[in-house]
XYZ file of C-alpha atoms in Angstrom:
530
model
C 21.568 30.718 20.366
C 17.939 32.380 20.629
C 18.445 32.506 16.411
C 19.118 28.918 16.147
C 16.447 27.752 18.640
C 13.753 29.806 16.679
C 15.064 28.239 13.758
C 14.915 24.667 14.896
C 12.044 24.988 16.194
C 10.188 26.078 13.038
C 11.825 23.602 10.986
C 10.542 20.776 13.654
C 7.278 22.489 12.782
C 7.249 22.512 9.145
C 7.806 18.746 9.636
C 5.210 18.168 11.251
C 2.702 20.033 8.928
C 4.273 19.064 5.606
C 3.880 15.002 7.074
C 0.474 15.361 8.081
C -0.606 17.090 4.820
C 1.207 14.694 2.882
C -0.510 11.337 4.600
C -3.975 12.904 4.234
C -2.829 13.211 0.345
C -1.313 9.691 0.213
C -4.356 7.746 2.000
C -6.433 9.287 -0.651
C -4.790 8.440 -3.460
C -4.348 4.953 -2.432
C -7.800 4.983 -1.768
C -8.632 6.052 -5.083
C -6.213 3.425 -6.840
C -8.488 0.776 -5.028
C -11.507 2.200 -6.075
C -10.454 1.987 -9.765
C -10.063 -1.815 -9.119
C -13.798 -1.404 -7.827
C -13.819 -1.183 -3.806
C -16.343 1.343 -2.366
C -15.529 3.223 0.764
C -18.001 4.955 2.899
C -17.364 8.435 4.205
C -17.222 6.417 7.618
C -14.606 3.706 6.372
C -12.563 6.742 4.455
C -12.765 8.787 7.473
C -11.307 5.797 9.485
C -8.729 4.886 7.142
C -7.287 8.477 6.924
C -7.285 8.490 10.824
C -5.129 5.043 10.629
C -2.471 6.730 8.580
C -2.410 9.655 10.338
C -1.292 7.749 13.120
C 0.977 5.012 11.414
C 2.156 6.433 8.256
C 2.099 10.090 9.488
C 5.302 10.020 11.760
C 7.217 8.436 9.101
C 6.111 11.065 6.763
C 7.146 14.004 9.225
C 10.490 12.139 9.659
C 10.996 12.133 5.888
C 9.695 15.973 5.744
C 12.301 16.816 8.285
C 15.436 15.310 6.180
C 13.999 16.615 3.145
C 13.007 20.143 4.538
C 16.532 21.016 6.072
C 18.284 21.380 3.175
C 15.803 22.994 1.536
C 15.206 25.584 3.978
C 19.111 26.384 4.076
C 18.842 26.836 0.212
C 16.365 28.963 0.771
C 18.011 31.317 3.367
C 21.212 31.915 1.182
C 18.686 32.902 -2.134
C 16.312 34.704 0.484
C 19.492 37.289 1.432
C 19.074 38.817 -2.306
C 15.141 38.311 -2.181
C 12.795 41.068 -0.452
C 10.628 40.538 2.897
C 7.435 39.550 0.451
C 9.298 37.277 -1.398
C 9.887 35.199 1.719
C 6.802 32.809 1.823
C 6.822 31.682 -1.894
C 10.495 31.194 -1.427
C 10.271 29.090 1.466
C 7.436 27.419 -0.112
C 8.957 26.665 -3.319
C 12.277 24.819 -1.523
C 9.753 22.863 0.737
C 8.164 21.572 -2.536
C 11.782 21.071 -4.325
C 12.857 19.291 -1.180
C 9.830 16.980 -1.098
C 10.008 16.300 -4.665
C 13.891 15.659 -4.494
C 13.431 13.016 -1.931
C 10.529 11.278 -3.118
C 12.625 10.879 -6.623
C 15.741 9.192 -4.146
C 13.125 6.936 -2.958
C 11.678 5.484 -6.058
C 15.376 5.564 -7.816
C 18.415 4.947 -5.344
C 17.332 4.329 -1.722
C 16.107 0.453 -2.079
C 12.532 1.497 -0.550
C 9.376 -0.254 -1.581
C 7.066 2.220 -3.736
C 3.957 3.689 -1.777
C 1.436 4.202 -3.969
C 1.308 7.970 -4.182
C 5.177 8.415 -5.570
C 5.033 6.060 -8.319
C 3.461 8.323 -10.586
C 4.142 11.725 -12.184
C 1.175 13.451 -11.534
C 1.175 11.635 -7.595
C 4.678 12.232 -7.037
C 4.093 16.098 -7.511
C 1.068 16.062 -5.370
C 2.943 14.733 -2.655
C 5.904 17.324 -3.379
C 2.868 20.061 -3.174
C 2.589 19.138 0.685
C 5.595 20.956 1.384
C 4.157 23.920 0.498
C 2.361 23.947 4.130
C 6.150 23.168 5.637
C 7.424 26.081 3.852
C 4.580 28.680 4.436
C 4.991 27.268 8.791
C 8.983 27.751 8.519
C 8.298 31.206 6.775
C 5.681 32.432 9.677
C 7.793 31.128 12.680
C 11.377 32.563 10.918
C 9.350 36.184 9.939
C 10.834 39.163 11.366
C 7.147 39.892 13.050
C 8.292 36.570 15.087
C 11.315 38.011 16.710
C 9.826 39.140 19.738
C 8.240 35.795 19.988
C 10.539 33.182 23.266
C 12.256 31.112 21.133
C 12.136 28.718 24.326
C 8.124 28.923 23.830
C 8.304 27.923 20.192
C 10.365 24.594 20.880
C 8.250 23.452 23.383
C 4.998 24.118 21.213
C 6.987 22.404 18.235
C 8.060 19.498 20.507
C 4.288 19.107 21.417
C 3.288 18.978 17.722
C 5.639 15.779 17.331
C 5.774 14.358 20.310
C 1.819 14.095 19.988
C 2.528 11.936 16.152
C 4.877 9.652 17.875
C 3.170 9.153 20.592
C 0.307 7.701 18.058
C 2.919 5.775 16.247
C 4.242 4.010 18.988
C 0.538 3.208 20.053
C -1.183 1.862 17.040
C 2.171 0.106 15.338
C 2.034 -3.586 15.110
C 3.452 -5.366 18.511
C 5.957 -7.984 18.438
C 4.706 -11.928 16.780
C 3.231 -14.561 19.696
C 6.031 -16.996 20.587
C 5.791 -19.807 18.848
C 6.180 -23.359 20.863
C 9.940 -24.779 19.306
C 10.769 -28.306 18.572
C 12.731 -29.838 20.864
C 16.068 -29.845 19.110
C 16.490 -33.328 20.859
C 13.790 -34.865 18.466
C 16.083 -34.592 15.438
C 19.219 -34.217 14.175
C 20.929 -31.508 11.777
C 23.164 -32.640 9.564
C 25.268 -30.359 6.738
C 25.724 -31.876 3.494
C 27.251 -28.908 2.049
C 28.513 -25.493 2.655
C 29.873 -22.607 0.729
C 26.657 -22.273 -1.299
C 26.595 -18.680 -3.148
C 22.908 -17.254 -2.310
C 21.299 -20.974 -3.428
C 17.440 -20.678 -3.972
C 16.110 -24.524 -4.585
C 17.002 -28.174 -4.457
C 15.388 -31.192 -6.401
C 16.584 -35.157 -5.819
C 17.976 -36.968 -8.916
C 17.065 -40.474 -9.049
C 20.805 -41.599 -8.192
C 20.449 -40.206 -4.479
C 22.195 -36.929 -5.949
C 20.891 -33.335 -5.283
C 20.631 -30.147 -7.559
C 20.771 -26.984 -6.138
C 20.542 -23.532 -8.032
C 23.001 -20.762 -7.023
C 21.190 -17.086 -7.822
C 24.297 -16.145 -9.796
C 23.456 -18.923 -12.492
C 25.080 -21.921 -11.437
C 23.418 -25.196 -11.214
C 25.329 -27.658 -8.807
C 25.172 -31.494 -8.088
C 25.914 -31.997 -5.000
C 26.848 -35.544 -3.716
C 25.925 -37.704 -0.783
C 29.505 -36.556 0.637
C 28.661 -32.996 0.041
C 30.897 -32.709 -3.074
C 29.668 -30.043 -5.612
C 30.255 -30.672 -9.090
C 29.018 -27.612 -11.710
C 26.630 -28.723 -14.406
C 27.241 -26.848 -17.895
C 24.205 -24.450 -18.219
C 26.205 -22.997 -21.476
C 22.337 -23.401 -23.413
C 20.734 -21.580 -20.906
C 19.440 -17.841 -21.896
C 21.008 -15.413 -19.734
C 20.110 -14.501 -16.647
C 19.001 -11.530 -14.963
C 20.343 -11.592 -11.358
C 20.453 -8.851 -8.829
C 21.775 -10.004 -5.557
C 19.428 -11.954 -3.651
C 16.598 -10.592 -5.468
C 16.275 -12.144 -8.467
C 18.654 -14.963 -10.709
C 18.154 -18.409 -11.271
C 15.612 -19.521 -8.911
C 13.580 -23.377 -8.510
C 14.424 -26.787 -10.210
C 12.301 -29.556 -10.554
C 12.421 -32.781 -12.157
C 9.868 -33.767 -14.919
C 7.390 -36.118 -13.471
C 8.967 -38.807 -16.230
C 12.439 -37.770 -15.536
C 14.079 -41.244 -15.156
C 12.656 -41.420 -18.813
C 13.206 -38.456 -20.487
C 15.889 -36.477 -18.188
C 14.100 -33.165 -18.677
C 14.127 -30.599 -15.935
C 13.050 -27.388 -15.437
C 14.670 -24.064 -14.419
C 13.126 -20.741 -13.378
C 15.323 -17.664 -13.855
C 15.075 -13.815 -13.979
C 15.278 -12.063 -17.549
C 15.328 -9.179 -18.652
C 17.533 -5.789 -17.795
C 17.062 -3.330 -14.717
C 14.042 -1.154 -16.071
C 12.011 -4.327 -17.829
C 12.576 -7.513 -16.592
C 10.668 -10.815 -15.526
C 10.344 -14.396 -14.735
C 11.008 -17.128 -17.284
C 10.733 -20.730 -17.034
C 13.054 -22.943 -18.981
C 13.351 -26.801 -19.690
C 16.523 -28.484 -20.707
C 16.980 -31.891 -20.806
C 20.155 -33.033 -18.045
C 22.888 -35.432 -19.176
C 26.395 -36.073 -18.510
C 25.921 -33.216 -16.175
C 25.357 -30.911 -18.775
C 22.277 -29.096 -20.042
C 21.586 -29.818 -23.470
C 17.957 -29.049 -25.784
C 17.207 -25.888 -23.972
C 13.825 -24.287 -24.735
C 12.043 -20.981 -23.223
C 8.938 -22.238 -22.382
C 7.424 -19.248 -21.259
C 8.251 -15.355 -19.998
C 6.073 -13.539 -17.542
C 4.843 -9.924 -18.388
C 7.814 -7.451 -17.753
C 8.087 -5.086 -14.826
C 10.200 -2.040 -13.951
C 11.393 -3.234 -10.655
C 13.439 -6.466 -9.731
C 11.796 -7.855 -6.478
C 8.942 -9.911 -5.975
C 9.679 -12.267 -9.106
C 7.932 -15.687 -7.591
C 9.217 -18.123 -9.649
C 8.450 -21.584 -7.991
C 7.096 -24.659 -9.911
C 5.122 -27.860 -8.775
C 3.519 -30.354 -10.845
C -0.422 -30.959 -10.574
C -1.378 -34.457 -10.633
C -2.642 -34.367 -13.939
C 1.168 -33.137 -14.522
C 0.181 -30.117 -15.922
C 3.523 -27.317 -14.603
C 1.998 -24.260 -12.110
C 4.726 -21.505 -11.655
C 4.272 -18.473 -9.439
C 4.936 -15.000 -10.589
C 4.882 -11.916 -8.445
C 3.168 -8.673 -8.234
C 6.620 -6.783 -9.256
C 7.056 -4.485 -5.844
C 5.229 -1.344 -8.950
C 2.093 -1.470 -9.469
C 0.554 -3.785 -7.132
C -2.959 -3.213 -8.592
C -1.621 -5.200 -11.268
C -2.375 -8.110 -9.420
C -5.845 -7.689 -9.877
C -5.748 -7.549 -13.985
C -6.064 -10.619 -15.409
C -4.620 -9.499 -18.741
C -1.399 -10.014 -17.097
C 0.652 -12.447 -15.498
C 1.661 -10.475 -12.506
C 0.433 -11.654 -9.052
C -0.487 -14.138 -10.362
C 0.191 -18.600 -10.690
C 0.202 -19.243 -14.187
C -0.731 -23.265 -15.227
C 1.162 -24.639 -18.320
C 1.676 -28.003 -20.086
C 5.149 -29.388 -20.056
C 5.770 -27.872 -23.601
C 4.418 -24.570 -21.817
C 1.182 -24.136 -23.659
C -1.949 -22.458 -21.475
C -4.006 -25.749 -21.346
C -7.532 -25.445 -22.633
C -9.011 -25.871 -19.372
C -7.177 -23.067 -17.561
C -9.996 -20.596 -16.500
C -9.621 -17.140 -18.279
C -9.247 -18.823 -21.726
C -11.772 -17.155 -23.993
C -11.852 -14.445 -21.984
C -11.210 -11.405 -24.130
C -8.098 -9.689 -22.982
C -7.481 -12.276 -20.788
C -3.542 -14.079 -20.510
C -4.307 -17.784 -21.111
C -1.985 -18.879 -19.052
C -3.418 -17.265 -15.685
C -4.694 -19.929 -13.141
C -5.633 -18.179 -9.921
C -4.839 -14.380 -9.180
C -4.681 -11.292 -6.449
C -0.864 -12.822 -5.075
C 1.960 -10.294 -3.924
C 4.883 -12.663 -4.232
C 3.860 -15.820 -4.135
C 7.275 -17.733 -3.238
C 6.199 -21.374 -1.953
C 4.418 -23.637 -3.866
C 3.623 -27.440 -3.091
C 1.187 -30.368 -4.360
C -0.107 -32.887 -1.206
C 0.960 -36.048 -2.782
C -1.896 -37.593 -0.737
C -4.771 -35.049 -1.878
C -3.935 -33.429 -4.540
C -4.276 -30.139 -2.927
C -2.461 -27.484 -4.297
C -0.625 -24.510 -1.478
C 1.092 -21.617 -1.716
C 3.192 -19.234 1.036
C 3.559 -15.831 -0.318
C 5.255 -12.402 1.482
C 2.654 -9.792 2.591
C 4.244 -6.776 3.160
C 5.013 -5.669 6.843
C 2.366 -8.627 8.372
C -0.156 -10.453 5.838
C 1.924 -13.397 4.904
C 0.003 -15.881 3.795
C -0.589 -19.951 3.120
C -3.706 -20.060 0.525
C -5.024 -23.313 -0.947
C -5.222 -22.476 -4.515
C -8.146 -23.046 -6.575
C -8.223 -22.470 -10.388
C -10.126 -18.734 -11.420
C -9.800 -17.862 -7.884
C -9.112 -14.402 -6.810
C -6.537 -14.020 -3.132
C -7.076 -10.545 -2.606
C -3.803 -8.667 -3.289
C -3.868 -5.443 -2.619
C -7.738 -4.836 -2.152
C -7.739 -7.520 0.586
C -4.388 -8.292 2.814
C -3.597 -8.027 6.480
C -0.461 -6.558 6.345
C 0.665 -2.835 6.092
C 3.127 -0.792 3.806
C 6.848 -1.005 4.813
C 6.115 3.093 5.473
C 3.286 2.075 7.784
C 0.499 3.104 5.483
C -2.742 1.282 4.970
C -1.871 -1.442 1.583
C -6.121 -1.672 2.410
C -8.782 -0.972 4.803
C -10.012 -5.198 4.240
C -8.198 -7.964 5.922
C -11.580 -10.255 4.596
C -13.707 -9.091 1.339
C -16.909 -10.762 0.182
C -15.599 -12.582 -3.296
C -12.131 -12.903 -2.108
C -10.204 -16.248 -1.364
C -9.337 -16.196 2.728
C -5.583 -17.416 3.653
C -5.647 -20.452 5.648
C -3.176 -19.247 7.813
C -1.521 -15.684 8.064
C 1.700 -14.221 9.400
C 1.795 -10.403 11.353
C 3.966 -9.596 11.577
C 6.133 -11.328 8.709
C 8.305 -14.029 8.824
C 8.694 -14.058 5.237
C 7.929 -17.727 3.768
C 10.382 -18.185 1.109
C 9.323 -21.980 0.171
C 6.741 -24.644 1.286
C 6.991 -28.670 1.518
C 3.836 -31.506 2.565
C 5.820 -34.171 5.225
C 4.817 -37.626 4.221
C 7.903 -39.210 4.627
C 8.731 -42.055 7.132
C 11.285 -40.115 9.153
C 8.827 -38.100 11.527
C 5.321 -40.011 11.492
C 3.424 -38.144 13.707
C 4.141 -35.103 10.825
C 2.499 -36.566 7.927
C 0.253 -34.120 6.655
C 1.827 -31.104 8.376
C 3.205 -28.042 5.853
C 6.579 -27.125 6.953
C 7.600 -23.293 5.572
C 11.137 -21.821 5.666
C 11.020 -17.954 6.978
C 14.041 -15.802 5.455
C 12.922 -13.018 8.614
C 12.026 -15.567 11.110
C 14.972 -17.317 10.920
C 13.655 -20.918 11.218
C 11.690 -23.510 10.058
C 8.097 -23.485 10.788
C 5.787 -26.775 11.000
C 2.352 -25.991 10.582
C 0.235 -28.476 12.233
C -2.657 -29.903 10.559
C -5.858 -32.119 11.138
C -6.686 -33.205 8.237
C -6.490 -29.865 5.662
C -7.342 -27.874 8.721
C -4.709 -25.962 10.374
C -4.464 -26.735 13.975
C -1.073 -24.855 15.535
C 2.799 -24.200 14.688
C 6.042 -25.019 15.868
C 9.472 -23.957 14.751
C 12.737 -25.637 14.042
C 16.279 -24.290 13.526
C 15.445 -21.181 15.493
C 18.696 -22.447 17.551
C 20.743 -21.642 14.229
C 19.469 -18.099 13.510
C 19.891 -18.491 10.239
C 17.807 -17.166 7.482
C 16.087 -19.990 5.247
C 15.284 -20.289 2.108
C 13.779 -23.396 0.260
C 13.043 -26.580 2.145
C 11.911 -30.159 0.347
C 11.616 -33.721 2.047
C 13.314 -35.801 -0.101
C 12.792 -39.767 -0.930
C 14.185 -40.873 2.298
C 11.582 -39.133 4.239
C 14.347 -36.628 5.735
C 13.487 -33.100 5.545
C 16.499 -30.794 3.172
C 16.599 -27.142 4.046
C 18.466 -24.414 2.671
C 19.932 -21.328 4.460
C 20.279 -18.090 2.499
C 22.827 -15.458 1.342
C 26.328 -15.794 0.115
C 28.209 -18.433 2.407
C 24.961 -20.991 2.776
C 24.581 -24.581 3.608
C 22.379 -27.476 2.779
C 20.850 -29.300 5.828
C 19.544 -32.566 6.339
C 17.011 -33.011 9.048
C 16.412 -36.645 10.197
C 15.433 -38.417 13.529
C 18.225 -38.922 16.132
């Protein structure tokens, strides 16, 4: 019992020196990825920074070092029975690193865990490994035969000290739970479903004859009916399409502006395989319900990862197409390279030609098509009807969603400028606000991850007009964001009484308001006054 105590108690210990070592080496190669996209720290703001992730992304790290280290360390004991007393250390040492290395690789490849920034490369990903070599040298000293005479009873407590102290910081300095917003009183309108059994649907547009197409993320584009019937339209033109669960698949639809002349609409979908893939956007022209002329209008730069695709479309007034295109969940510095079209909202014509206007043409290196820049995954997109304003939700990470009024060469931040955090409670940045940087009108921390965006200026609910209303996949309802004008003056929610995740929302001709909840047995909802 005194064996195993010692034993635990050094491996506690390893934990908590292989974590620590391993935050001070990941804050500073974040920090250096930002520099390369020109920040500038001060000793003072570096110094700060460091201290941050000591306290949030430290614990998590010590966690991970304890899953990783125990089998590592057992490994080591059954070689270390053939190996001599002075082999012990570098034997210890070398398992901590294989152990750190091992799960690192498990991360990136098969436990569905965003990326921090110093595992996604070779040379990173063993420099993080290396920090196990403190672990291993700890568990060596506190296992040594010199430490037999040691109270094993002393050890745990001084080990239980070293993490308690960690989590203690954790638990301090980790984001608190979101303000509570003021609800809707569910009295003040009336929730009707026009259809259920929707597989994982993503968008809805309104065709002319009071019908509704929705997208399923499998591929399937349905009509559905003003009795709810859904009637399959024949997407047999359509490229295929890359779909992994609710990540990525066939995502918007939207009418061409002269649709009741022409019949053209347009489709975004994934492409692409598991290691390369991307966004495309697609227009086909819709009759009989059938898709017939299909044409690839364009394909966003390919990434190695399937999240954070984007992918939604509005029309400017002067009907030129904007689509949105995410960072990829990689390399999130890629948002900040214009050559590019990650993190980014590309503008096209309706043929899908960069339009000579956009701002980066004739830059050299520069993708034509790239209209504004610096988004993580940009995932609501609208056009007031009444100003011509152009808005965007997109997902922070954990906190720093976002609404951002979009302005053409503009530059939104992502990742040198964001309030949020990484998923592993690491700093994305030390800047929530950056001199040269667009600021979000409104932010979310934490995140209720806005998954679409609509204007109200329907008939339905007057005293709306003007207001943004954003579905949240997390927060489970629908939020209306209040405005004055094109300022932002409060928020309520709706549909928080269903608990339902949403995910695209439009108000359609008869000034109702159409919302769409999320995953594989979903419904379409029609929101009108009582």
């Amino acid at each position: 019992m005194r064996q195993l105590g010692r034993h635990a108690a050094a491996l506690l210990a390893a934990a908590v020196a292989t974590g620590m070592v391993a935050s001070l080496v990941q804050t500073q190669v974040n920090l250096a990825e930002l520099t390369a996209l020109g920040a500038t720290f001060p000793l003072s703001l570096r110094a700060w920074t460091t201290l941050q992730d000591l306290a949030g992304f430290g614990p998590v790290m010590i966690g991970i070092s304890f899953a990783a280290l125990l089998p590592a360390m057992l490994v080591a004991h059954a070689i270390g029975r053939a190996a001599g007393p002075a082999r012990r250390a570098p034997l210890f040492a070398a398992a901590a690193v294989a152990g750190l290395w091992a799960a690192f690789w498990l991360m990136l490849n098969v436990i569905p865990m965003p990326a921090i920034a110093a595992t996604r490369g070779g040379l990173e990903h063993a420099l993080m490994a290396m920090s196990g070599i403190a672990g291993g040298l700890v568990y060596a000293h506190m296992t040594s035969p010199a430490q037999r005479a040691a109270q094993p009873r002393r050890q745990v407590l001084v080990a239980a000290l070293m993490a308690l102290v960690p989590a203690a910081l954790f638990l301090i300095t980790s984001p608190g739970a979101a303000d509570k917003l003021e609800a809707v009183d569910p009295a003040t309108y009336r929730v009707e479903t026009v259809a259920k059994g929707l597989d994982r649907p993503w968008s809805l547009a309104f065709l002319p004859d009071g019908r509704l197409l929705v997208t399923e993320m499998a591929g399937r584009l349905l009509v559905i009916g003003r009795d709810g019937a859904k009637t399959p339209i024949a997407t047999g033109g359509l490229p295929p399409v890359f779909q992994r669960g609710g990540t990525i698949g066939l995502m918007d639809v939207a009418l061409d502006p002269a649709f009741e002349r022409n019949g053209l609409i347009y489709l975004t979908m994934g492409h692409g395989e598991e290691g390369a893939n991307g966004t495309r956007l697609a227009r086909a022209r819709l009759e009989n319900d059938r898709l017939e002329d299909v044409r690839v209008l364009f394909s966003s730069t390919p990434k190695p990862r399937a999240g954070n695709n984007g992918g939604r479309i509005a029309f400017l007034p002067d009907q030129t197409l904007v689509l949105t295109v995410g960072d990829g969940n990689w390399r999130r510095e890629e948002a900040q390279n214009v050559a590019n079209h990650l993190g980014t909202v590309v503008r096209l014509d309706r043929d899908g030609q960069a339009p000579p206007d956009n701002p980066y043409i004739g830059r050299p290196g520069a993708a034509p098509e790239v209209y504004s820049l610096g988004h993580r995954n940009p995932q609501g997109i609208a056009v007031d009807p009444a100003s011509g304003e152009l808005l965007l939700t997109e997902h922070g990470a954990r906190g720093g969603d976002e609404i951002n009024q979009i302005v053409a060469g503009k530059n939104y931040g992502w990742p040198l400028v964001t309030a949020g955090i990484d998923y592993p409670f690491g700093r994305v940045t030390p800047f929530s606000r950056l001199a040269g940087f667009e600021a979000p009108l409104l932010e979310w921390t934490p995140s209720i991850a806005p998954s679409g965006l609509a204007v109200y200026r329907g008939d339905q609910f007057p005293d709306w007009r003007g207001d943004l209303l954003v579905p949240a996949l997390r927060g489970r309802a629908l939020h209306r964001v209040v405005r004055d004008g094109d300022r932002i003056v409060g928020q309520q929610t709706l549909l928080a009484e269903l608990n339902q995740r949403l995910r695209d929302v439009k108000v359609g001709p008869d000034g109702a308001i159409y919302a769409l909840t999320d995953g594989v047995d979903a419904s379409l909802l029609r929101l009108t006054r009582p």
